[in-house]
Tab-separated table of C-alpha atoms in Angstrom:
chain	number	residue	atom	x	y	z
E	1	MET	CA	22.223	-27.463	-48.472
E	2	PHE	CA	19.773	-29.418	-50.587
E	3	ALA	CA	21.292	-30.920	-53.684
E	4	ILE	CA	18.212	-29.798	-55.668
E	5	PRO	CA	15.879	-26.943	-55.774
E	6	GLY	CA	12.933	-29.156	-55.557
E	7	GLY	CA	14.842	-32.345	-56.215
E	8	VAL	CA	11.976	-34.415	-54.889
E	9	ASP	CA	10.360	-37.509	-56.211
E	10	GLY	CA	6.651	-37.990	-56.528
E	11	ALA	CA	6.688	-34.985	-58.800
E	12	SER	CA	3.307	-35.691	-60.315
E	13	GLN	CA	1.749	-34.177	-57.212
E	14	GLY	CA	3.693	-30.890	-57.201
E	15	SER	CA	4.674	-28.067	-59.473
E	16	LEU	CA	8.318	-29.166	-59.438
E	17	ARG	CA	9.731	-32.354	-60.897
E	18	ARG	CA	12.976	-33.829	-62.171
E	19	VAL	CA	12.890	-34.833	-65.819
E	20	SER	CA	16.544	-35.720	-66.459
E	21	SER	CA	18.970	-36.992	-63.867
E	22	GLY	CA	21.868	-36.866	-66.332
E	23	ASN	CA	21.638	-33.162	-67.166
E	24	ASP	CA	19.886	-32.162	-63.921
E	25	LEU	CA	17.013	-30.479	-65.727
E	26	LEU	CA	14.183	-29.278	-63.523
E	27	VAL	CA	10.699	-28.208	-64.441
E	28	MET	CA	9.342	-25.399	-62.256
E	29	GLY	CA	5.892	-24.231	-63.182
E	30	GLY	CA	6.277	-25.561	-66.730
E	31	VAL	CA	9.659	-23.839	-67.305
E	32	LYS	CA	12.760	-25.975	-67.809
E	33	ARG	CA	15.808	-24.948	-65.806
E	34	ARG	CA	19.260	-26.418	-65.406
E	35	GLU	CA	20.943	-26.733	-62.047
E	36	GLY	CA	24.145	-24.725	-61.687
E	37	ASP	CA	23.027	-21.926	-64.049
E	38	GLY	CA	23.149	-19.454	-61.177
E	39	THR	CA	26.746	-20.348	-60.342
E	40	ARG	CA	27.894	-20.126	-63.978
E	41	ARG	CA	26.096	-16.816	-64.453
E	42	LEU	CA	27.619	-15.490	-61.232
E	43	LEU	CA	31.143	-16.415	-62.362
E	44	HIS	CA	30.445	-14.889	-65.796
E	45	PHE	CA	29.362	-11.588	-64.265
E	46	LEU	CA	32.373	-11.574	-61.962
E	47	ARG	CA	34.730	-12.244	-64.877
E	48	GLU	CA	33.119	-9.404	-66.834
E	49	GLY	CA	33.709	-7.075	-63.899
E	50	ALA	CA	30.077	-6.637	-62.881
E	51	GLN	CA	29.506	-5.573	-59.302
E	52	LEU	CA	26.864	-7.370	-57.301
E	53	VAL	CA	25.823	-4.408	-55.200
E	54	CYS	CA	23.543	-5.177	-52.288
E	55	GLY	CA	22.677	-3.009	-49.357
E	56	ASP	CA	23.792	-3.687	-45.838
E	57	HIS	CA	20.287	-4.875	-44.891
E	58	THR	CA	19.610	-6.997	-47.999
E	59	PRO	CA	18.675	-10.579	-46.993
E	60	ALA	CA	21.188	-13.215	-47.982
E	61	HIS	CA	18.588	-15.275	-49.896
E	62	PHE	CA	17.763	-12.418	-52.323
E	63	VAL	CA	19.031	-13.063	-55.855
E	64	PRO	CA	21.236	-10.123	-56.978
E	65	ASP	CA	19.667	-8.003	-59.713
E	66	ALA	CA	22.658	-8.580	-62.008
E	67	LEU	CA	22.031	-12.340	-62.114
E	68	ALA	CA	18.439	-12.277	-63.378
E	69	THR	CA	17.355	-10.743	-66.673
E	70	THR	CA	13.976	-12.488	-66.908
E	71	CYS	CA	11.122	-13.297	-64.574
E	72	HIS	CA	11.591	-16.526	-62.643
E	73	ALA	CA	8.027	-17.623	-63.470
E	74	CYS	CA	6.909	-16.300	-66.872
E	75	GLN	CA	10.365	-15.581	-68.357
E	76	VAL	CA	9.423	-12.040	-69.448
E	77	SER	CA	12.501	-9.835	-69.892
E	78	PHE	CA	13.056	-7.034	-67.404
E	79	SER	CA	13.333	-3.473	-68.683
E	80	LEU	CA	12.672	0.097	-67.617
E	81	VAL	CA	8.955	-0.594	-67.973
E	82	GLU	CA	8.910	-4.181	-66.713
E	83	ARG	CA	10.479	-3.810	-63.292
E	84	ARG	CA	11.910	-6.642	-61.236
E	85	HIS	CA	10.641	-7.483	-57.747
E	86	HIS	CA	12.047	-9.797	-55.079
E	87	CYS	CA	9.816	-12.390	-53.493
E	88	ARG	CA	10.434	-12.006	-49.767
E	89	LEU	CA	10.075	-15.741	-49.196
E	90	CYS	CA	12.019	-17.569	-51.916
E	91	GLY	CA	14.198	-14.553	-52.844
E	92	GLN	CA	13.794	-14.963	-56.624
E	93	LEU	CA	13.114	-12.089	-59.039
E	94	PHE	CA	9.643	-11.789	-60.592
E	95	CYS	CA	7.732	-9.318	-62.691
E	96	GLY	CA	4.837	-7.335	-61.237
E	97	ARG	CA	2.171	-9.705	-62.587
E	98	CYS	CA	3.790	-12.761	-60.984
E	99	SER	CA	4.355	-11.119	-57.577
E	100	ARG	CA	1.026	-9.527	-56.726
E	101	GLY	CA	0.606	-11.495	-53.518
E	102	ARG	CA	0.954	-9.918	-50.083
E	103	CYS	CA	1.083	-11.963	-46.895
E	104	ALA	CA	2.831	-12.155	-43.522
E	105	LEU	CA	5.678	-14.678	-43.239
E	106	LEU	CA	5.357	-15.500	-39.566
E	107	GLY	CA	7.467	-18.641	-39.767
E	108	TRP	CA	10.250	-16.732	-41.531
E	109	GLY	CA	10.478	-13.716	-39.226
E	110	GLU	CA	8.196	-11.310	-41.157
E	111	SER	CA	5.143	-10.195	-39.191
E	112	ALA	CA	4.072	-7.504	-41.692
E	113	CYS	CA	2.495	-8.204	-45.063
E	114	VAL	CA	5.245	-8.296	-47.699
E	115	ARG	CA	5.459	-8.990	-51.421
E	116	VAL	CA	5.560	-12.663	-52.406
E	117	CYS	CA	5.269	-14.539	-55.674
E	118	ASP	CA	2.210	-16.585	-56.625
E	119	TRP	CA	3.874	-19.880	-55.670
E	120	CYS	CA	4.905	-18.675	-52.225
E	121	GLU	CA	1.524	-17.050	-51.646
E	122	HIS	CA	-0.153	-20.384	-52.334
E	123	LEU	CA	2.341	-22.059	-50.011
E	124	GLU	CA	1.689	-19.613	-47.167
E	125	THR	CA	-2.092	-19.390	-47.517
E	126	ALA	CA	-3.101	-22.904	-48.570
E	127	GLU	CA	-0.352	-25.458	-47.950
E	128	LEU	CA	1.480	-24.377	-44.795
E	129	PRO	CA	-1.730	-24.069	-42.701
E	130	LEU	CA	-2.390	-27.729	-43.520
E	131	LEU	CA	1.049	-28.737	-42.198
E	132	LEU	CA	0.862	-26.444	-39.174
E	133	ALA	CA	-2.590	-27.748	-38.197
E	134	GLY	CA	-1.379	-31.338	-38.332
E	135	ASP	CA	-3.138	-34.639	-38.993
E	136	VAL	CA	-3.370	-38.110	-37.521
E	137	TRP	CA	-0.968	-40.584	-39.130
E	138	THR	CA	0.291	-44.066	-38.522
E	139	VAL	CA	4.011	-43.406	-38.100
E	140	CYS	CA	6.514	-46.100	-39.022
E	141	ARG	CA	9.982	-45.152	-37.800
E	142	GLU	CA	13.210	-46.833	-36.796
E	143	ARG	CA	14.684	-46.752	-33.314
E	144	SER	CA	18.095	-48.050	-32.322
E	145	SER	CA	18.054	-51.290	-30.363
E	146	PRO	CA	19.629	-51.592	-26.902
E	147	ALA	CA	22.215	-53.982	-28.311
E	148	ARG	CA	24.423	-52.103	-30.739
E	149	ARG	CA	25.075	-55.114	-32.943
E	150	GLN	CA	21.395	-55.802	-33.613
E	151	GLN	CA	19.346	-54.207	-36.382
E	152	PRO	CA	17.265	-51.097	-35.536
E	153	ILE	CA	13.756	-51.700	-34.245
E	154	THR	CA	10.840	-50.580	-36.447
E	155	ILE	CA	8.019	-48.968	-34.470
E	156	ARG	CA	4.473	-48.361	-35.778
E	157	GLU	CA	2.192	-46.115	-33.766
E	158	THR	CA	-0.696	-43.744	-34.344
E	159	SER	CA	0.359	-40.138	-33.721
E	160	LEU	CA	-0.692	-36.579	-34.345
E	161	VAL	CA	1.936	-35.114	-36.702
E	162	TRP	CA	2.362	-31.428	-37.478
E	163	LEU	CA	4.976	-28.919	-38.596
E	164	SER	CA	6.563	-26.785	-35.887
E	165	SER	CA	5.792	-23.057	-35.804
E	166	ASP	CA	9.284	-22.173	-37.067
E	167	GLN	CA	8.725	-24.593	-40.000
E	168	SER	CA	11.938	-26.461	-39.285
E	169	THR	CA	10.828	-29.774	-37.762
E	170	LEU	CA	8.086	-32.362	-38.036
E	171	VAL	CA	6.936	-33.272	-34.529
E	172	CYS	CA	4.370	-35.738	-33.239
E	173	THR	CA	2.630	-36.842	-30.089
E	174	SER	CA	0.661	-39.906	-29.216
E	175	TRP	CA	-2.988	-40.123	-30.314
E	176	PRO	CA	-5.471	-40.061	-28.702
E	177	PRO	CA	-3.889	-37.746	-26.144
E	178	SER	CA	-3.631	-39.038	-22.583
E	179	GLY	CA	-2.484	-35.837	-20.877
E	180	ASN	CA	1.109	-36.878	-20.105
E	181	GLU	CA	2.431	-37.499	-23.618
E	182	GLY	CA	5.573	-35.750	-24.818
E	183	LEU	CA	6.600	-34.324	-28.153
E	184	LEU	CA	8.801	-36.358	-30.471
E	185	LYS	CA	10.852	-34.803	-33.270
E	186	LEU	CA	10.387	-36.943	-36.359
E	187	ALA	CA	12.490	-35.146	-38.980
E	188	ARG	CA	14.282	-31.867	-39.540
E	189	MET	CA	13.178	-30.210	-42.743
E	190	ASN	CA	16.700	-29.081	-43.648
E	191	GLU	CA	17.740	-32.751	-43.762
E	192	VAL	CA	14.840	-34.035	-45.890
E	193	VAL	CA	15.764	-34.436	-49.562
E	194	GLN	CA	12.906	-36.565	-50.937
E	195	VAL	CA	9.167	-36.772	-50.404
E	196	GLN	CA	7.466	-39.766	-51.989
E	197	GLN	CA	3.709	-40.315	-52.078
E	198	THR	CA	2.237	-43.675	-52.944
E	199	ASP	CA	-1.533	-44.068	-52.568
E	200	ALA	CA	-2.195	-43.461	-48.864
E	201	SER	CA	1.430	-43.506	-47.678
E	202	LEU	CA	3.979	-40.722	-47.442
E	203	THR	CA	7.733	-41.397	-47.263
E	204	LEU	CA	10.368	-38.836	-46.219
E	205	VAL	CA	14.025	-39.594	-46.972
E	206	SER	CA	16.771	-37.638	-45.204
E	207	VAL	CA	20.320	-36.870	-46.275
E	208	LYS	CA	21.636	-39.796	-44.247
E	209	GLY	CA	19.209	-42.200	-45.935
E	210	VAL	CA	16.864	-42.494	-42.950
E	211	ARG	CA	13.285	-43.121	-44.047
E	212	LEU	CA	10.167	-41.971	-42.241
E	213	GLU	CA	6.877	-43.486	-43.387
E	214	LEU	CA	3.465	-41.989	-42.666
E	215	TYR	CA	0.245	-43.885	-43.405
E	216	GLY	CA	-3.145	-42.202	-43.640
E	217	THR	CA	-5.774	-41.451	-46.241
E	218	GLU	CA	-4.975	-40.995	-49.923
E	219	GLU	CA	-6.239	-37.413	-49.895
E	220	SER	CA	-4.135	-36.474	-46.870
E	221	ALA	CA	-1.048	-38.113	-48.359
E	222	ARG	CA	-1.524	-36.202	-51.627
E	223	ASP	CA	-2.076	-32.838	-49.923
E	224	TRP	CA	0.841	-33.303	-47.505
E	225	ALA	CA	3.157	-34.409	-50.308
E	226	MET	CA	2.352	-31.286	-52.344
E	227	ALA	CA	2.793	-29.032	-49.306
E	228	LEU	CA	6.081	-30.630	-48.230
E	229	GLN	CA	7.442	-30.499	-51.780
E	230	ALA	CA	6.601	-26.792	-52.036
E	231	LEU	CA	8.229	-26.129	-48.660
E	232	LEU	CA	11.351	-28.029	-49.713
E	233	ARG	CA	11.474	-26.082	-52.987
E	234	VAL	CA	11.367	-22.727	-51.205
E	235	THR	CA	13.918	-23.814	-48.618
E	236	ALA	CA	16.228	-25.114	-51.358
E	237	LEU	CA	15.974	-21.865	-53.327
E	238	ARG	CA	16.759	-19.820	-50.235
E	239	ARG	CA	19.750	-21.992	-49.392
E	240	GLU	CA	21.084	-22.016	-52.967
E	241	THR	CA	20.879	-18.214	-53.257
E	242	ALA	CA	22.482	-17.768	-49.834
E	243	LYS	CA	25.281	-20.084	-50.947
E	244	LEU	CA	25.757	-18.050	-54.148
E	245	SER	CA	25.878	-14.852	-52.077
E	246	ASP	CA	28.485	-16.413	-49.796
E	247	THR	CA	30.464	-17.496	-52.874
E	248	ALA	CA	30.322	-13.981	-54.304
E	249	GLN	CA	31.354	-12.526	-50.961
E	250	GLN	CA	34.245	-14.966	-50.742
E	251	LEU	CA	35.327	-14.074	-54.279
E	252	VAL	CA	35.147	-10.373	-53.477
E	253	SER	CA	37.014	-10.955	-50.228
E	254	GLY	CA	39.568	-13.053	-52.103
E	255	SER	CA	40.001	-10.293	-54.686
E	256	ALA	CA	40.436	-7.754	-51.903
E	257	ALA	CA	42.938	-10.031	-50.189
E	258	VAL	CA	44.871	-10.460	-53.465
E	259	ARG	CA	44.795	-6.704	-54.013
E	260	GLN	CA	46.026	-6.084	-50.483
E	261	ALA	CA	48.768	-8.680	-50.945
E	262	ARG	CA	49.838	-6.979	-54.176
E	263	GLU	CA	49.857	-3.606	-52.439
E	264	ARG	CA	51.938	-5.018	-49.594
E	265	ARG	CA	54.346	-6.563	-52.115
E	266	ALA	CA	54.610	-3.279	-54.041
E	267	ASN	CA	55.221	-1.366	-50.802
E	268	ALA	CA	57.901	-3.860	-49.792
E	269	LEU	CA	59.599	-3.544	-53.188
E	270	LEU	CA	59.379	0.253	-52.964
E	271	GLN	CA	60.938	0.190	-49.512
E	272	GLN	CA	63.702	-2.079	-50.784
E	273	GLN	CA	64.369	0.255	-53.705
E	274	GLN	CA	64.404	3.263	-51.366
E	275	ALA	CA	66.844	1.480	-49.057
E	276	ARG	CA	69.089	0.633	-52.015
E	277	LEU	CA	68.912	4.235	-53.266
E	278	ILE	CA	69.815	5.585	-49.831
E	279	GLU	CA	72.700	3.139	-49.653
E	280	MET	CA	73.905	4.245	-53.102
E	281	LEU	CA	73.661	7.906	-52.040
E	282	ASP	CA	75.693	7.164	-48.917
E	283	VAL	CA	78.344	5.404	-51.004
E	284	ARG	CA	78.389	8.347	-53.437
E	285	GLU	CA	78.808	10.835	-50.596
E	286	LYS	CA	81.650	8.797	-49.162
E	287	THR	CA	83.281	8.591	-52.610
E	288	VAL	CA	82.944	12.363	-53.115
E	289	ALA	CA	84.461	12.960	-49.704
E	290	GLU	CA	87.354	10.638	-50.470
E	291	LEU	CA	87.915	12.342	-53.856
E	292	ALA	CA	87.878	15.748	-52.148
E	293	CYS	CA	90.459	14.536	-49.652
E	294	MET	CA	92.622	13.167	-52.469
E	295	SER	CA	92.288	16.455	-54.388
E	296	ALA	CA	93.283	18.419	-51.277
E	297	ALA	CA	96.257	16.108	-50.753
E	298	ARG	CA	97.352	16.454	-54.382
E	299	LYS	CA	96.986	20.237	-54.145
E	300	SER	CA	99.092	20.314	-50.974
E	301	GLU	CA	101.710	18.147	-52.639
E	302	ALA	CA	101.842	20.431	-55.679
E	303	GLU	CA	102.219	23.494	-53.470
E	304	PHE	CA	105.003	21.781	-51.527
E	305	ARG	CA	106.827	20.871	-54.735
E	306	ALA	CA	106.467	24.445	-56.001
E	307	ARG	CA	107.938	25.862	-52.800
E	308	LEU	CA	110.753	23.300	-52.933
E	309	GLU	CA	111.538	24.234	-56.533
E	310	ALA	CA	111.567	27.948	-55.657
E	311	ALA	CA	113.955	27.289	-52.766
E	312	ARG	CA	116.224	25.252	-55.026
E	313	ARG	CA	116.264	28.007	-57.592
E	314	ARG	CA	117.136	30.639	-54.966
E	315	LEU	CA	119.922	28.409	-53.710
E	316	LEU	CA	121.322	27.991	-57.191
E	317	GLU	CA	121.093	31.715	-57.765
E	318	ARG	CA	122.956	32.381	-54.538
E	319	ARG	CA	125.637	29.879	-55.464
E	320	ALA	CA	125.992	31.386	-58.890
E	321	CYS	CA	126.348	34.884	-57.362
E	322	GLY	CA	129.022	33.618	-54.941
E	323	TRP	CA	131.070	32.051	-57.736
E	324	THR	CA	130.838	35.207	-59.765
E	325	ARG	CA	132.033	37.356	-56.857
E	326	ARG	CA	134.979	35.067	-56.183
E	327	ALA	CA	135.966	35.036	-59.843
E	328	LEU	CA	135.856	38.855	-59.965
E	329	ALA	CA	137.917	39.101	-56.777
E	330	GLU	CA	140.497	36.702	-58.112
E	331	GLY	CA	140.656	38.691	-61.369
E	332	ARG	CA	141.220	41.943	-59.522
E	333	ASP	CA	143.944	40.342	-57.417
E	334	ARG	CA	145.727	39.075	-60.515
E	335	VAL	CA	145.585	42.478	-62.113
E	336	ARG	CA	147.033	44.143	-59.075
E	337	ASN	CA	149.851	41.594	-58.705
E	338	GLY	CA	150.624	41.425	-62.353
């Protein structure tokens, strides 16, 4: 992803320029903006519990409605009367007055006429045709030497340079054409981070620091610099918004994962508690059974002791009766003999 929306030098030729490298302030159409505001606002809305609701078919580069309260161009506040509209190219939110344009975005996969903002309409109708048509430039580029230890070889040649139909690559071919020339890819637009225009020269700097220099007329250099800067601005905005959408999706997915983990933990704890409760019930049942057995044993023992006591009493009674009978018999015998 580009480190800037429109972090390009040579800003005097375009509508986007960097005015402070320390605070990363950008000027877009006369409005100062600070890089990273979208990320901070996104985190703020997520902390406040706001839901970034987008449909299943919403493009990834569309800014969510919850993140924009004012028009991206004129800064008018949105309301029930002042509705918000997405630019189908850059994905930013604009009011109706700043998004009156309608055009087909053939290089972006839209064949029908769709709503675009004024900046993107100017890009599609005035600047991109210039890049797609191409122009003759003296190309100064570096090519690796056969010997790896030697410095790269700088090649200068006159070529016809144009932007590919999918707007992703600058390509060139030899000029004048000889009939057997091939196409050469000069630079990928997603790797270009700076476009510098000095008099009649145009310099493109990639992420890896590779420089591509084009020499032509001053007018061509100025027009190409403005067109390339506008294209880089739109591409950067699309990439930044897509990155924010991915971040929001990751945060939502992370929240869902945390929620699922908490639910799994709660279910595991519930299962553990249920297992402990079942174990306690089993122990209680065993204890009740043991107490019942002990009660039955004590009852049997008491009954046995009662029967034993009754038998002992009957035996004593029988003995007492026998002694009484013998004493009576002895008394009668004494009376008779006396």
